[in-house]
Tab-separated table of C-alpha atoms in Angstrom:
chain	number	residue	atom	x	y	z
A	1	UNK	CA	-2.549	16.758	-2.266
A	2	UNK	CA	0.440	16.395	-4.568
A	3	UNK	CA	-0.074	16.469	-8.315
A	4	UNK	CA	1.900	14.800	-11.068
A	5	UNK	CA	0.993	16.472	-14.347
A	6	UNK	CA	4.181	16.003	-16.368
A	7	UNK	CA	3.922	12.995	-18.677
A	8	UNK	CA	6.495	10.382	-17.736
A	9	UNK	CA	7.386	8.004	-20.588
A	10	UNK	CA	6.546	4.516	-19.360
A	11	UNK	CA	5.784	1.164	-20.922
A	12	UNK	CA	5.476	-2.454	-19.880
A	13	UNK	CA	7.582	-4.792	-21.986
A	14	UNK	CA	6.548	-8.041	-20.343
A	15	UNK	CA	4.505	-9.498	-17.530
A	16	UNK	CA	4.325	-12.924	-15.939
A	17	UNK	CA	2.091	-14.666	-13.419
A	18	UNK	CA	2.972	-17.790	-11.435
A	19	UNK	CA	0.509	-19.724	-9.308
A	20	UNK	CA	0.912	-22.570	-6.819
A	21	UNK	CA	-0.254	-25.987	-7.996
A	22	UNK	CA	-2.866	-26.321	-5.257
A	23	UNK	CA	-6.211	-24.994	-6.493
A	24	UNK	CA	-8.673	-24.242	-3.682
A	25	UNK	CA	-12.365	-24.298	-4.542
A	26	UNK	CA	-14.929	-22.655	-2.276
A	27	UNK	CA	-17.117	-25.773	-2.169
A	28	UNK	CA	-14.175	-27.923	-1.061
A	29	UNK	CA	-13.398	-25.538	1.786
A	30	UNK	CA	-17.020	-25.701	2.918
A	31	UNK	CA	-16.675	-29.467	3.293
A	32	UNK	CA	-13.238	-29.337	4.905
A	33	UNK	CA	-14.306	-26.764	7.505
A	34	UNK	CA	-17.759	-28.291	8.058
A	35	UNK	CA	-19.496	-25.144	6.891
A	36	UNK	CA	-22.935	-24.856	5.306
A	37	UNK	CA	-22.848	-25.158	1.524
A	38	UNK	CA	-22.010	-21.832	-0.110
A	39	UNK	CA	-20.432	-20.227	2.987
A	40	UNK	CA	-16.980	-19.599	1.481
A	41	UNK	CA	-18.414	-18.516	-1.881
A	42	UNK	CA	-20.657	-15.982	-0.138
A	43	UNK	CA	-17.809	-14.544	1.940
A	44	UNK	CA	-15.021	-14.628	-0.614
A	45	UNK	CA	-13.655	-15.996	-3.865
A	46	UNK	CA	-14.923	-19.023	-5.744
A	47	UNK	CA	-11.369	-20.198	-6.364
A	48	UNK	CA	-7.803	-19.327	-5.374
A	49	UNK	CA	-4.421	-20.983	-5.025
A	50	UNK	CA	-2.471	-21.903	-1.884
A	51	UNK	CA	1.154	-22.961	-1.815
A	52	UNK	CA	1.719	-26.505	-0.538
A	53	UNK	CA	4.470	-27.860	1.684
A	54	UNK	CA	6.326	-29.444	-1.243
A	55	UNK	CA	6.469	-26.192	-3.247
A	56	UNK	CA	8.872	-23.288	-2.901
A	57	UNK	CA	8.441	-19.580	-3.471
A	58	UNK	CA	11.715	-19.762	-5.442
A	59	UNK	CA	9.894	-21.562	-8.244
A	60	UNK	CA	7.069	-19.014	-8.261
A	61	UNK	CA	9.570	-16.160	-8.567
A	62	UNK	CA	11.577	-17.876	-11.310
A	63	UNK	CA	8.450	-18.778	-13.303
A	64	UNK	CA	6.904	-15.298	-13.182
A	65	UNK	CA	10.199	-13.643	-14.164
A	66	UNK	CA	10.830	-16.136	-16.969
A	67	UNK	CA	7.409	-15.422	-18.495
A	68	UNK	CA	7.989	-11.663	-18.306
A	69	UNK	CA	11.435	-11.943	-19.889
A	70	UNK	CA	10.088	-14.060	-22.750
A	71	UNK	CA	7.420	-11.475	-23.577
A	72	UNK	CA	9.943	-8.650	-23.322
A	73	UNK	CA	12.433	-10.555	-25.491
A	74	UNK	CA	15.121	-9.880	-22.909
A	75	UNK	CA	17.775	-11.925	-21.158
A	76	UNK	CA	17.925	-11.983	-17.374
A	77	UNK	CA	21.328	-10.288	-17.406
A	78	UNK	CA	19.791	-7.289	-19.207
A	79	UNK	CA	17.711	-6.385	-16.134
A	80	UNK	CA	19.377	-3.359	-14.548
A	81	UNK	CA	17.374	-2.901	-11.328
A	82	UNK	CA	14.960	-4.958	-9.207
A	83	UNK	CA	12.138	-3.622	-7.050
A	84	UNK	CA	10.437	-6.154	-4.797
A	85	UNK	CA	6.963	-4.838	-4.009
A	86	UNK	CA	5.685	-7.762	-1.937
A	87	UNK	CA	3.774	-7.196	1.277
A	88	UNK	CA	4.685	-10.582	2.773
A	89	UNK	CA	8.298	-11.024	3.810
A	90	UNK	CA	10.262	-14.243	3.373
A	91	UNK	CA	11.936	-13.364	6.673
A	92	UNK	CA	12.511	-10.220	8.714
A	93	UNK	CA	16.085	-9.688	7.503
A	94	UNK	CA	17.508	-9.598	4.806
A	95	UNK	CA	15.107	-7.640	2.622
A	96	UNK	CA	13.027	-9.429	-0.024
A	97	UNK	CA	14.858	-8.043	-3.060
A	98	UNK	CA	18.102	-9.625	-1.835
A	99	UNK	CA	16.324	-12.976	-1.857
A	100	UNK	CA	15.066	-12.315	-5.401
A	101	UNK	CA	18.664	-11.727	-6.515
A	102	UNK	CA	19.649	-14.982	-4.814
A	103	UNK	CA	16.836	-16.929	-6.445
A	104	UNK	CA	17.544	-15.512	-9.919
A	105	UNK	CA	21.306	-15.854	-9.595
A	106	UNK	CA	21.984	-12.141	-10.090
A	107	UNK	CA	24.874	-10.483	-8.290
A	108	UNK	CA	26.004	-6.866	-8.100
A	109	UNK	CA	22.684	-5.468	-9.333
A	110	UNK	CA	20.774	-2.604	-7.622
A	111	UNK	CA	17.761	-4.020	-5.755
A	112	UNK	CA	15.452	-2.757	-3.033
A	113	UNK	CA	12.018	-3.255	-1.450
A	114	UNK	CA	8.863	-1.143	-1.600
A	115	UNK	CA	6.133	-2.053	0.870
A	116	UNK	CA	2.722	-0.401	0.765
A	117	UNK	CA	0.894	-3.703	1.369
A	118	UNK	CA	-1.676	-4.113	-1.431
A	119	UNK	CA	-0.441	-1.007	-3.268
A	120	UNK	CA	3.199	-2.085	-3.369
A	121	UNK	CA	3.323	-2.782	-7.111
A	122	UNK	CA	1.588	0.481	-7.966
A	123	UNK	CA	4.026	2.426	-5.813
A	124	UNK	CA	6.906	0.509	-7.423
A	125	UNK	CA	5.665	1.483	-10.901
A	126	UNK	CA	5.520	5.096	-9.768
A	127	UNK	CA	9.070	4.981	-8.419
A	128	UNK	CA	10.408	3.106	-11.439
A	129	UNK	CA	9.190	5.873	-13.740
A	130	UNK	CA	11.565	8.233	-11.925
A	131	UNK	CA	14.556	5.910	-12.361
A	132	UNK	CA	14.695	5.603	-16.150
A	133	UNK	CA	17.581	8.066	-16.383
A	134	UNK	CA	19.624	5.441	-14.538
A	135	UNK	CA	18.077	2.132	-15.603
A	136	UNK	CA	16.452	1.137	-18.885
A	137	UNK	CA	15.001	-2.221	-17.814
A	138	UNK	CA	13.490	-2.515	-14.331
A	139	UNK	CA	11.943	-5.659	-12.887
A	140	UNK	CA	9.040	-5.259	-10.431
A	141	UNK	CA	8.260	-8.439	-8.531
A	142	UNK	CA	5.525	-9.429	-6.080
A	143	UNK	CA	5.519	-12.846	-4.422
A	144	UNK	CA	2.696	-13.210	-1.914
A	145	UNK	CA	2.022	-16.125	0.409
A	146	UNK	CA	-1.140	-14.850	2.053
A	147	UNK	CA	-2.246	-18.294	3.214
A	148	UNK	CA	0.351	-18.475	5.979
A	149	UNK	CA	-1.275	-15.621	7.922
A	150	UNK	CA	-4.948	-16.550	7.615
A	151	UNK	CA	-7.191	-17.434	10.545
A	152	UNK	CA	-9.648	-20.183	9.552
A	153	UNK	CA	-11.979	-19.029	12.315
A	154	UNK	CA	-12.286	-15.587	10.706
A	155	UNK	CA	-14.350	-16.554	7.691
A	156	UNK	CA	-14.660	-13.014	6.289
A	157	UNK	CA	-10.900	-12.701	5.782
A	158	UNK	CA	-10.000	-16.371	5.332
A	159	UNK	CA	-12.304	-16.601	2.297
A	160	UNK	CA	-10.688	-13.655	0.506
A	161	UNK	CA	-7.002	-14.372	0.011
A	162	UNK	CA	-4.842	-16.443	-2.322
A	163	UNK	CA	-1.154	-16.957	-3.092
A	164	UNK	CA	0.805	-16.147	-6.231
A	165	UNK	CA	3.609	-14.169	-7.858
A	166	UNK	CA	3.770	-11.545	-10.601
A	167	UNK	CA	6.611	-9.942	-12.529
A	168	UNK	CA	6.562	-6.775	-14.632
A	169	UNK	CA	9.408	-5.470	-16.779
A	170	UNK	CA	9.052	-1.730	-17.273
A	171	UNK	CA	11.028	0.664	-19.447
A	172	UNK	CA	10.831	4.229	-20.826
A	173	UNK	CA	8.567	4.701	-23.853
A	174	UNK	CA	8.743	6.919	-26.910
A	175	UNK	CA	5.159	8.106	-26.508
A	176	UNK	CA	2.320	7.937	-23.996
A	177	UNK	CA	3.333	7.119	-20.450
A	178	UNK	CA	2.167	8.042	-16.964
A	179	UNK	CA	-0.180	11.024	-17.092
A	180	UNK	CA	-0.776	11.269	-13.362
A	181	UNK	CA	-0.032	9.351	-10.179
A	182	UNK	CA	-0.748	9.985	-6.540
A	183	UNK	CA	-0.911	8.296	-3.154
A	184	UNK	CA	-2.548	9.303	0.109
A	185	UNK	CA	-2.764	7.832	3.602
A	186	UNK	CA	-5.663	8.139	6.041
A	187	UNK	CA	-4.172	6.807	9.292
A	188	UNK	CA	-7.501	6.816	11.122
A	189	UNK	CA	-7.853	3.479	9.332
A	190	UNK	CA	-4.536	2.162	10.649
A	191	UNK	CA	-6.164	-0.509	12.846
A	192	UNK	CA	-8.684	-1.718	10.275
A	193	UNK	CA	-6.315	-4.184	8.539
A	194	UNK	CA	-3.351	-5.568	10.399
A	195	UNK	CA	-1.001	-8.338	11.415
A	196	UNK	CA	0.315	-7.104	14.727
A	197	UNK	CA	3.204	-9.525	15.178
A	198	UNK	CA	6.625	-9.550	13.575
A	199	UNK	CA	7.805	-6.077	14.530
A	200	UNK	CA	9.218	-4.308	17.562
A	201	UNK	CA	5.803	-3.286	18.913
A	202	UNK	CA	4.642	-6.866	19.357
A	203	UNK	CA	7.789	-8.968	19.436
A	204	UNK	CA	7.897	-12.556	20.788
A	205	UNK	CA	10.463	-11.462	23.369
A	206	UNK	CA	7.642	-9.702	25.254
A	207	UNK	CA	5.774	-12.975	25.869
A	208	UNK	CA	6.482	-15.593	28.572
A	209	UNK	CA	8.396	-18.528	27.117
A	210	UNK	CA	6.043	-21.099	28.574
A	211	UNK	CA	2.998	-19.637	26.784
A	212	UNK	CA	4.700	-18.039	23.777
A	213	UNK	CA	3.388	-20.471	21.167
A	214	UNK	CA	-0.232	-20.350	22.293
A	215	UNK	CA	-0.267	-16.615	23.045
A	216	UNK	CA	1.572	-15.321	20.007
A	217	UNK	CA	-0.261	-17.135	17.198
A	218	UNK	CA	-3.121	-14.614	17.150
A	219	UNK	CA	-0.640	-11.795	16.486
A	220	UNK	CA	0.753	-13.563	13.404
A	221	UNK	CA	-2.660	-13.742	11.720
A	222	UNK	CA	-4.436	-11.217	9.560
A	223	UNK	CA	-7.350	-9.337	11.111
A	224	UNK	CA	-9.686	-6.923	9.390
A	225	UNK	CA	-12.549	-4.686	10.454
A	226	UNK	CA	-14.332	-4.868	7.131
A	227	UNK	CA	-17.255	-2.564	7.924
A	228	UNK	CA	-15.163	0.363	9.117
A	229	UNK	CA	-12.640	-0.147	6.326
A	230	UNK	CA	-15.426	-0.166	3.740
A	231	UNK	CA	-16.969	3.010	5.148
A	232	UNK	CA	-13.706	4.948	5.269
A	233	UNK	CA	-12.804	3.892	1.723
A	234	UNK	CA	-16.239	4.909	0.459
A	235	UNK	CA	-15.840	8.303	2.129
A	236	UNK	CA	-12.420	9.196	0.714
A	237	UNK	CA	-11.958	7.322	-2.585
A	238	UNK	CA	-14.407	9.225	-4.865
A	239	UNK	CA	-12.935	12.636	-4.027
A	240	UNK	CA	-9.386	11.281	-4.298
A	241	UNK	CA	-10.011	9.981	-7.806
A	242	UNK	CA	-12.018	12.963	-9.012
A	243	UNK	CA	-9.412	15.528	-7.936
A	244	UNK	CA	-6.504	13.620	-9.435
A	245	UNK	CA	-8.255	13.021	-12.751
A	246	UNK	CA	-9.462	16.623	-12.891
A	247	UNK	CA	-5.875	17.847	-12.447
A	248	UNK	CA	-5.078	16.414	-15.897
A	249	UNK	CA	-8.432	17.399	-17.407
A	250	UNK	CA	-9.829	13.880	-17.407
A	251	UNK	CA	-12.905	12.222	-15.962
A	252	UNK	CA	-13.773	8.563	-15.492
A	253	UNK	CA	-15.599	8.643	-18.835
A	254	UNK	CA	-12.236	9.292	-20.539
A	255	UNK	CA	-10.754	6.094	-19.087
A	256	UNK	CA	-10.791	3.018	-21.332
A	257	UNK	CA	-10.110	0.392	-18.663
A	258	UNK	CA	-9.867	0.426	-14.881
A	259	UNK	CA	-7.513	-2.018	-13.163
A	260	UNK	CA	-8.316	-2.078	-9.450
A	261	UNK	CA	-6.735	-3.927	-6.577
A	262	UNK	CA	-8.740	-7.141	-6.229
A	263	UNK	CA	-9.729	-6.527	-2.616
A	264	UNK	CA	-13.027	-8.421	-2.529
A	265	UNK	CA	-16.170	-9.052	-4.538
A	266	UNK	CA	-18.000	-6.374	-2.565
A	267	UNK	CA	-15.248	-3.809	-3.054
A	268	UNK	CA	-15.265	-4.274	-6.821
A	269	UNK	CA	-19.057	-4.020	-7.019
A	270	UNK	CA	-18.955	-0.913	-4.839
A	271	UNK	CA	-16.333	0.681	-7.100
A	272	UNK	CA	-18.582	0.201	-10.106
A	273	UNK	CA	-21.764	1.419	-8.397
A	274	UNK	CA	-20.349	4.311	-6.377
A	275	UNK	CA	-18.415	5.805	-9.285
A	276	UNK	CA	-21.016	4.926	-11.952
A	277	UNK	CA	-18.564	2.872	-13.980
A	278	UNK	CA	-19.694	0.300	-16.513
A	279	UNK	CA	-18.704	-3.163	-15.206
A	280	UNK	CA	-17.128	-4.085	-18.555
A	281	UNK	CA	-14.543	-1.343	-18.037
A	282	UNK	CA	-13.351	-2.899	-14.764
A	283	UNK	CA	-10.862	-5.770	-14.810
A	284	UNK	CA	-12.197	-8.273	-12.284
A	285	UNK	CA	-10.302	-11.519	-11.635
A	286	UNK	CA	-11.199	-11.861	-7.964
A	287	UNK	CA	-13.412	-14.951	-8.340
A	288	UNK	CA	-10.603	-16.940	-9.986
A	289	UNK	CA	-7.652	-15.919	-7.798
A	290	UNK	CA	-8.867	-14.133	-4.676
A	291	UNK	CA	-7.016	-11.221	-3.114
A	292	UNK	CA	-3.291	-11.789	-3.722
A	293	UNK	CA	-2.239	-8.729	-1.712
A	294	UNK	CA	0.341	-6.714	-3.707
A	295	UNK	CA	0.311	-9.255	-6.547
A	296	UNK	CA	-3.411	-8.659	-7.193
A	297	UNK	CA	-3.164	-5.372	-9.055
A	298	UNK	CA	-0.298	-6.369	-11.403
A	299	UNK	CA	-2.009	-9.742	-11.956
A	300	UNK	CA	-5.165	-7.908	-13.081
A	301	UNK	CA	-3.042	-5.610	-15.262
A	302	UNK	CA	-1.312	-8.572	-16.913
A	303	UNK	CA	-4.730	-10.125	-17.494
A	304	UNK	CA	-5.821	-6.924	-19.261
A	305	UNK	CA	-2.693	-6.848	-21.433
A	306	UNK	CA	-3.171	-10.506	-22.358
A	307	UNK	CA	-6.890	-10.520	-23.018
A	308	UNK	CA	-7.963	-7.119	-24.323
A	309	UNK	CA	-7.017	-5.391	-27.545
A	310	UNK	CA	-5.358	-2.104	-26.664
A	311	UNK	CA	-4.183	0.662	-28.929
A	312	UNK	CA	-1.904	3.644	-28.574
A	313	UNK	CA	-3.596	6.448	-26.679
A	314	UNK	CA	-5.881	4.215	-24.606
A	315	UNK	CA	-5.960	5.316	-20.986
A	316	UNK	CA	-5.705	2.791	-18.151
A	317	UNK	CA	-6.523	3.762	-14.578
A	318	UNK	CA	-4.801	1.638	-11.943
A	319	UNK	CA	-6.311	2.229	-8.523
A	320	UNK	CA	-6.532	0.603	-5.136
A	321	UNK	CA	-6.373	0.687	-1.381
A	322	UNK	CA	-3.981	-0.735	1.151
A	323	UNK	CA	-3.851	-1.324	4.870
A	324	UNK	CA	-3.111	1.938	6.568
A	325	UNK	CA	-5.524	3.164	5.045
A	326	UNK	CA	-3.638	3.954	1.872
A	327	UNK	CA	-5.041	5.060	-1.474
A	328	UNK	CA	-3.216	4.987	-4.774
A	329	UNK	CA	-3.919	5.808	-8.419
A	330	UNK	CA	-1.961	5.964	-11.650
A	331	UNK	CA	-3.150	6.846	-15.157
A	332	UNK	CA	-1.153	5.130	-17.889
A	333	UNK	CA	-1.603	6.166	-21.511
A	334	UNK	CA	-0.722	3.278	-23.797
A	335	UNK	CA	2.283	4.206	-25.996
A	336	UNK	CA	1.765	4.203	-29.771
A	337	UNK	CA	4.503	1.569	-30.103
A	338	UNK	CA	2.935	-0.774	-27.529
A	339	UNK	CA	2.391	-4.369	-28.663
A	340	UNK	CA	-0.358	-6.326	-26.945
A	341	UNK	CA	0.980	-9.287	-24.992
A	342	UNK	CA	-1.399	-11.717	-26.687
A	343	UNK	CA	-0.088	-10.773	-30.131
A	344	UNK	CA	3.542	-11.454	-29.281
């Protein structure tokens, strides 16, 4: 297991969240799908947002970035690099970051994608911290349209996900920064979360034309083996966290707030119980927004920065899982010069 023990100066200057206009309540979905009252609430989130046919992802991207720029007191033309960390692709080619440049009207700027499904933003933050010698202001964007790949017949996954976009503007700091970061993959969980279509292994060209539409739909939808995924995560996550925190002489009791990927209600409860963490330390926005794939973790982080009073030296643990099975963690010590978003 790799260790990152050298402090990397890192701060967040601004963050923005953009949501579709269409608010989806669990009780309304029960009625629409002719389900017993409380079915969606039991399986997933109480509320989330789905993009409608008359909305565009362009507006979500522009809104999230505009909010982040306003908090950072920066102009768009001051952004020096863009990392798109979305899991969902606008189309197969070109890459997402090229579309972000198109949407924002930026030309000639370095831009690239990072895809680690739900851990994309965390991986992008990790990579950005290594790029500050080249770029002072880096934009990390996630725009997720989970609703397009959901199977209404699979209640356990359909009830979990929501749409939305987040933007973070990160920069080097004068103090604090990233104390430790690490990622690990356990490929025995590769089949536990997947959308099989869209790549070379399960391409439409392999299906008869006359039955393509009916045959291929199932491969464009998200499928999850929740029980096996839960078990594998429970087996590997505690040791992963303990070893990485111990490498910098910290324990969970030294952490002021934990920002997890908003996988599900059960996953967040398990995190608290399994690791003996006080619930008030965990940022939990799942009930209001659902699982927004890669946008979930930065959305929860922006919520923390907007709603909690933080001070220099506070330690934030960002942690989560991704399809694969991937694990990721990052410990961020709040810089002394950090200004809470809500006070700006």
